[in-house]
mmCIF file of C-alpha atoms in Angstrom:
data_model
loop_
_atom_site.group_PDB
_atom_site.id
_atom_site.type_symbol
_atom_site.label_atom_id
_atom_site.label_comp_id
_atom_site.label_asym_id
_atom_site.label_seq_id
_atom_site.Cartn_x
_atom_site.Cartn_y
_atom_site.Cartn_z
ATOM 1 C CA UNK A 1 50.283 -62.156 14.640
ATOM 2 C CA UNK A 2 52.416 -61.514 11.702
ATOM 3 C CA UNK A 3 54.403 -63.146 9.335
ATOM 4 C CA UNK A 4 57.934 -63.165 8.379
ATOM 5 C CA UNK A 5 60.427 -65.263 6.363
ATOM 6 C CA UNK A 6 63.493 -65.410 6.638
ATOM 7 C CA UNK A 7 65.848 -67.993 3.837
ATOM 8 C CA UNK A 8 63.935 -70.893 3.983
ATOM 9 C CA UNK A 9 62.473 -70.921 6.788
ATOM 10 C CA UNK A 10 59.044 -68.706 8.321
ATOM 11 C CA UNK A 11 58.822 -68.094 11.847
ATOM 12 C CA UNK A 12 55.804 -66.409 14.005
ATOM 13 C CA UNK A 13 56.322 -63.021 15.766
ATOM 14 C CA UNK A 14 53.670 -61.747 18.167
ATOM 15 C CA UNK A 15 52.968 -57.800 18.352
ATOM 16 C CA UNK A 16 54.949 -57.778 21.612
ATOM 17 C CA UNK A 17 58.092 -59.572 19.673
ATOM 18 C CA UNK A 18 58.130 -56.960 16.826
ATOM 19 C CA UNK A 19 58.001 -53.718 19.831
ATOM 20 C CA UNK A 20 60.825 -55.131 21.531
ATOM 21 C CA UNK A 21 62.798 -56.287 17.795
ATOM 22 C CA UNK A 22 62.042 -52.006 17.083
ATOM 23 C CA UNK A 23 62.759 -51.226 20.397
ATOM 24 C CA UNK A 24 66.195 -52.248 20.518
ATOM 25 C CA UNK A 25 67.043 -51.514 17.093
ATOM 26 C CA UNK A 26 66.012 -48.102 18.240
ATOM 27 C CA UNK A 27 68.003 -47.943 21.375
ATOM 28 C CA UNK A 28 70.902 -49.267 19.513
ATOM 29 C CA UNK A 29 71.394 -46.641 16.738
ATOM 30 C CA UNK A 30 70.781 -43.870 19.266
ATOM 31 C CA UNK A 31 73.530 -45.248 21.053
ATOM 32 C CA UNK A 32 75.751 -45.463 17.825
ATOM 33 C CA UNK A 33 74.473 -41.976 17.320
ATOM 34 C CA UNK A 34 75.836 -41.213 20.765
ATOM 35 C CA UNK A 35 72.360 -39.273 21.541
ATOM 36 C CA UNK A 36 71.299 -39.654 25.136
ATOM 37 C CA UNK A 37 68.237 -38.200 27.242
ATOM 38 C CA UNK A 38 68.955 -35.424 29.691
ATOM 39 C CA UNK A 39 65.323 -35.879 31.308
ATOM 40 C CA UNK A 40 65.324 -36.771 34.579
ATOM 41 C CA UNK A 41 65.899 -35.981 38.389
ATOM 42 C CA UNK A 42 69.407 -35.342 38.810
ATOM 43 C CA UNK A 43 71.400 -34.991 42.111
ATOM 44 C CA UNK A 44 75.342 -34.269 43.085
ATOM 45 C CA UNK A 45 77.298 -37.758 43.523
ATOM 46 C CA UNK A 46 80.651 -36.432 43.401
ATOM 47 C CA UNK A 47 81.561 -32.664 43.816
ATOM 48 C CA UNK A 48 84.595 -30.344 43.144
ATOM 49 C CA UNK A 49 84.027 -28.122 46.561
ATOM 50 C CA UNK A 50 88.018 -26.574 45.790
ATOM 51 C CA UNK A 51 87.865 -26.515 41.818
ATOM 52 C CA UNK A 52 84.203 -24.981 42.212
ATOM 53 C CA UNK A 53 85.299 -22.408 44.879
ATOM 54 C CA UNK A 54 88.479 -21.339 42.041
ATOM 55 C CA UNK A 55 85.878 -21.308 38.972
ATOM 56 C CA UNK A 56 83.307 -18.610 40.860
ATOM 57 C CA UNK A 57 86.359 -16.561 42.152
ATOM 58 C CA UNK A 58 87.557 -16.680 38.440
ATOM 59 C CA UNK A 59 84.435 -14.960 37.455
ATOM 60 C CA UNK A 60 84.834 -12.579 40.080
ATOM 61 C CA UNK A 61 81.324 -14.177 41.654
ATOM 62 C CA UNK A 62 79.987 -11.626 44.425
ATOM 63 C CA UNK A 63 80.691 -12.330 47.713
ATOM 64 C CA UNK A 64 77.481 -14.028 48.510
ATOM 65 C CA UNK A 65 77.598 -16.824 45.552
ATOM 66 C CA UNK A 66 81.525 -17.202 47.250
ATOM 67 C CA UNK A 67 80.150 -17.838 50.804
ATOM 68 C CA UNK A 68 77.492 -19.911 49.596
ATOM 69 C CA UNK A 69 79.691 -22.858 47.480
ATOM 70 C CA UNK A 70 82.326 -22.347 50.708
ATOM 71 C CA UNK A 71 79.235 -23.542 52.675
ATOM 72 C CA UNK A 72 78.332 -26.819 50.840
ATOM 73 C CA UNK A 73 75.345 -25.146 48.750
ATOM 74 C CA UNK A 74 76.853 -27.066 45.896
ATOM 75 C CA UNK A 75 75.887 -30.004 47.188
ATOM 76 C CA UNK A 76 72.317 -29.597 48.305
ATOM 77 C CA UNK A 77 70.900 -27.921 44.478
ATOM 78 C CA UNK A 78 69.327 -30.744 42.172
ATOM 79 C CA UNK A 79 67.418 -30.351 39.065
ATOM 80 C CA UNK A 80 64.807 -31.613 37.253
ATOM 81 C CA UNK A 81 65.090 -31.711 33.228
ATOM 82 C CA UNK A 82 62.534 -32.521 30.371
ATOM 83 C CA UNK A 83 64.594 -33.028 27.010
ATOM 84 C CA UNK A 84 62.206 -32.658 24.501
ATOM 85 C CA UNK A 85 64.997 -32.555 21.533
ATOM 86 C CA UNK A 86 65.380 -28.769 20.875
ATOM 87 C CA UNK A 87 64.415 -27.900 23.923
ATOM 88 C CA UNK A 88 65.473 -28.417 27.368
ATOM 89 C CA UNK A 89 62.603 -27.597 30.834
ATOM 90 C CA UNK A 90 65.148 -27.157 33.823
ATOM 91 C CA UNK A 91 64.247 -26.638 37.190
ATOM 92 C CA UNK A 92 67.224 -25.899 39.956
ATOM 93 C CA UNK A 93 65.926 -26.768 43.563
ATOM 94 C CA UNK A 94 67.496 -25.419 46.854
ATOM 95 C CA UNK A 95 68.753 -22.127 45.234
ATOM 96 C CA UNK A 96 69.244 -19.714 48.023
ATOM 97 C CA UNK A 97 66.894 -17.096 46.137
ATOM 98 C CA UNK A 98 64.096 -20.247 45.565
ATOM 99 C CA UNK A 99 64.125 -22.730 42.956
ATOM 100 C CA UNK A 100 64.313 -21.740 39.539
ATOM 101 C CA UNK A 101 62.965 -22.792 36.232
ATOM 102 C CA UNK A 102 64.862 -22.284 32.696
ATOM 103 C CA UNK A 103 63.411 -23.180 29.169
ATOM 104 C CA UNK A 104 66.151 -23.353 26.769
ATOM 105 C CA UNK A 105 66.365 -23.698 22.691
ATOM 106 C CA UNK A 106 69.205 -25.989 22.002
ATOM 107 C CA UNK A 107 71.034 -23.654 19.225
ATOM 108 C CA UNK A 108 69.655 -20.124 19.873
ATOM 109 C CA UNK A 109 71.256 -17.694 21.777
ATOM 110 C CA UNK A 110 69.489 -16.138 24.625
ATOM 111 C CA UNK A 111 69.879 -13.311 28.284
ATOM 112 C CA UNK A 112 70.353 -15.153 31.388
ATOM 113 C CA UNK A 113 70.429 -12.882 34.717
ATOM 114 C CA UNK A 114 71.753 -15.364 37.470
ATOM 115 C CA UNK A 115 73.798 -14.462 40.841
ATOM 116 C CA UNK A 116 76.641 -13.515 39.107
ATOM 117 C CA UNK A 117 74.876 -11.058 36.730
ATOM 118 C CA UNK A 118 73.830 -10.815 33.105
ATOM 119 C CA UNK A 119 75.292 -13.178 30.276
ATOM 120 C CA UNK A 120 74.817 -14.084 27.021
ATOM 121 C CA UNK A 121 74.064 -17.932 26.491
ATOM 122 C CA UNK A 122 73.992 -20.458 24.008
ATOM 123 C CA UNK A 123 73.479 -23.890 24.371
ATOM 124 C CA UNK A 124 74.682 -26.671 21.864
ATOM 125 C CA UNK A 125 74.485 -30.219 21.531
ATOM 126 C CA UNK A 126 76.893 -32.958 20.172
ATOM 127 C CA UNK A 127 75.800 -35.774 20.301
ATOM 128 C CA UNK A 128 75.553 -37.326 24.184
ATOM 129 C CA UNK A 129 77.472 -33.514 25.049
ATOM 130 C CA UNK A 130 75.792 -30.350 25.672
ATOM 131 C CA UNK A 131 77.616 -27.026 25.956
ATOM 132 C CA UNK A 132 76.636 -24.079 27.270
ATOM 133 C CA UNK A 133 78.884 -20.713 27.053
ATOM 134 C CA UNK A 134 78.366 -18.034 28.779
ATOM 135 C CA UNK A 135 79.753 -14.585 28.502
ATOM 136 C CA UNK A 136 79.011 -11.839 31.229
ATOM 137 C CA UNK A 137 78.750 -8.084 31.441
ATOM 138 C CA UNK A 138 82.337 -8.299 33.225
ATOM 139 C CA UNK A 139 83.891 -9.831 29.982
ATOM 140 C CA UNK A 140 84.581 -13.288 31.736
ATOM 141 C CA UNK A 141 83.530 -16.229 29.217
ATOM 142 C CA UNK A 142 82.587 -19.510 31.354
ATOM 143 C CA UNK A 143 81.963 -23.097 29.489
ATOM 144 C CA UNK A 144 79.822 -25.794 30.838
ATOM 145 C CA UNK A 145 80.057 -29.297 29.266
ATOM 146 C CA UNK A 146 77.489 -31.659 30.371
ATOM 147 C CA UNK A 147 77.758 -35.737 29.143
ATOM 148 C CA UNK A 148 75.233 -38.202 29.769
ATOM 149 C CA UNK A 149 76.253 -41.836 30.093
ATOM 150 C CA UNK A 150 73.592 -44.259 31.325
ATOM 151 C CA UNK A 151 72.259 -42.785 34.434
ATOM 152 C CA UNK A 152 75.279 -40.512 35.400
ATOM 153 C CA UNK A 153 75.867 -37.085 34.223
ATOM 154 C CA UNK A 154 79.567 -35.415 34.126
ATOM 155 C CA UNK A 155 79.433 -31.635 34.384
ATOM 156 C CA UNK A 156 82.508 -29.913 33.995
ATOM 157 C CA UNK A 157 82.894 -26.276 34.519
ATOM 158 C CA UNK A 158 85.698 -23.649 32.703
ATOM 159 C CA UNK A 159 86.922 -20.953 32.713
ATOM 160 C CA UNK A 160 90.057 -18.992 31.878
ATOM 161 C CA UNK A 161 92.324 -21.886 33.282
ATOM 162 C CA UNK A 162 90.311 -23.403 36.023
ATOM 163 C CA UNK A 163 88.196 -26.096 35.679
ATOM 164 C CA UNK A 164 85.895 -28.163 37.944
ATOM 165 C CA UNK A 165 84.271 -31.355 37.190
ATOM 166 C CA UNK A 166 81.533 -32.677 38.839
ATOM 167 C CA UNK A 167 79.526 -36.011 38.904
ATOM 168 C CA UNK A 168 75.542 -36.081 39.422
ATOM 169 C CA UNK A 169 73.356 -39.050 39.222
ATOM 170 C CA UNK A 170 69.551 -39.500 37.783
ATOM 171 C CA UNK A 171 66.952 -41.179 40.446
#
């Protein structure tokens, strides 16, 4: 074991002591540095159906990616995410074209082709937020802000004037 003192007094702290003592130290200034993990399962807890049907038309989504958020689709995609700092692993189940899997460098701008064509991304991180813009062949800009807190993630959508948020949940 080791040995610490502390005024006048010494006290005993096992190995297992000292890891926990770091441990939360550690947790606590990543708090205080409002950093937050985005690894995980997530699912949709609470979903937007109207605001989400407004932010597609907004972009002018095809028809298709229109009929499928009028039919619930929305609701049935999860994802599973390994944050490894400056990099995020995403894989979006349930996508009518099969699941899909994304590697993204936090900072560095990069060509996405998705259902509603080609864009331009970048990805940034503040903290417990990451934001993702996108701008599209068409001209149309969209933002996505995601915020961890604990094991709930709030993912709002934008743009032009519309906005959607939406609530999903780690396992």
């Amino acid at each position: 074991p080791y040995q610490y003192t502390k005024s006048m007094s010494a006290f005993r702290a096992t190995p297992v002591r000292t890891y926990l003592t770091f441990f939360r130290r550690y947790l606590s200034e990543n708090h205080r540095r409002g950093t937050m993990s985005y690894t995980g399962t997530w699912r949709p807890h609470k979903v937007d159906m109207d605001g989400m049907l407004k932010y597609y038309k907004a972009l002018e989504a095809p028809a298709a990616v229109i009929e499928a958020v009028s039919s619930g689709l929305v609701d049935k995609i999860y994802s599973k995410t390994e944050d490894k700092g400056d990099t995020l692993v995403t894989t979006l189940y349930n996508l009518p074209n099969g699941d899909r899997t994304m590697t993204v460098k936090i900072g560095e701008e990069y060509e996405d082709t998705n259902p509603l064509g080609k864009a331009k991304v970048m990805v940034v991180r503040d903290g417990t937020k990451l934001t993702s813009t996108e701008t599209y062949e068409n001209g149309k800009i969209s933002t996505t802000t995601r915020e961890v807190n604990g094991d709930e993630m709030t993912i709002t959508v934008t743009t032009g004037d519309v906005t959607a948020v939406n609530i999903w949940k780690r396992d």
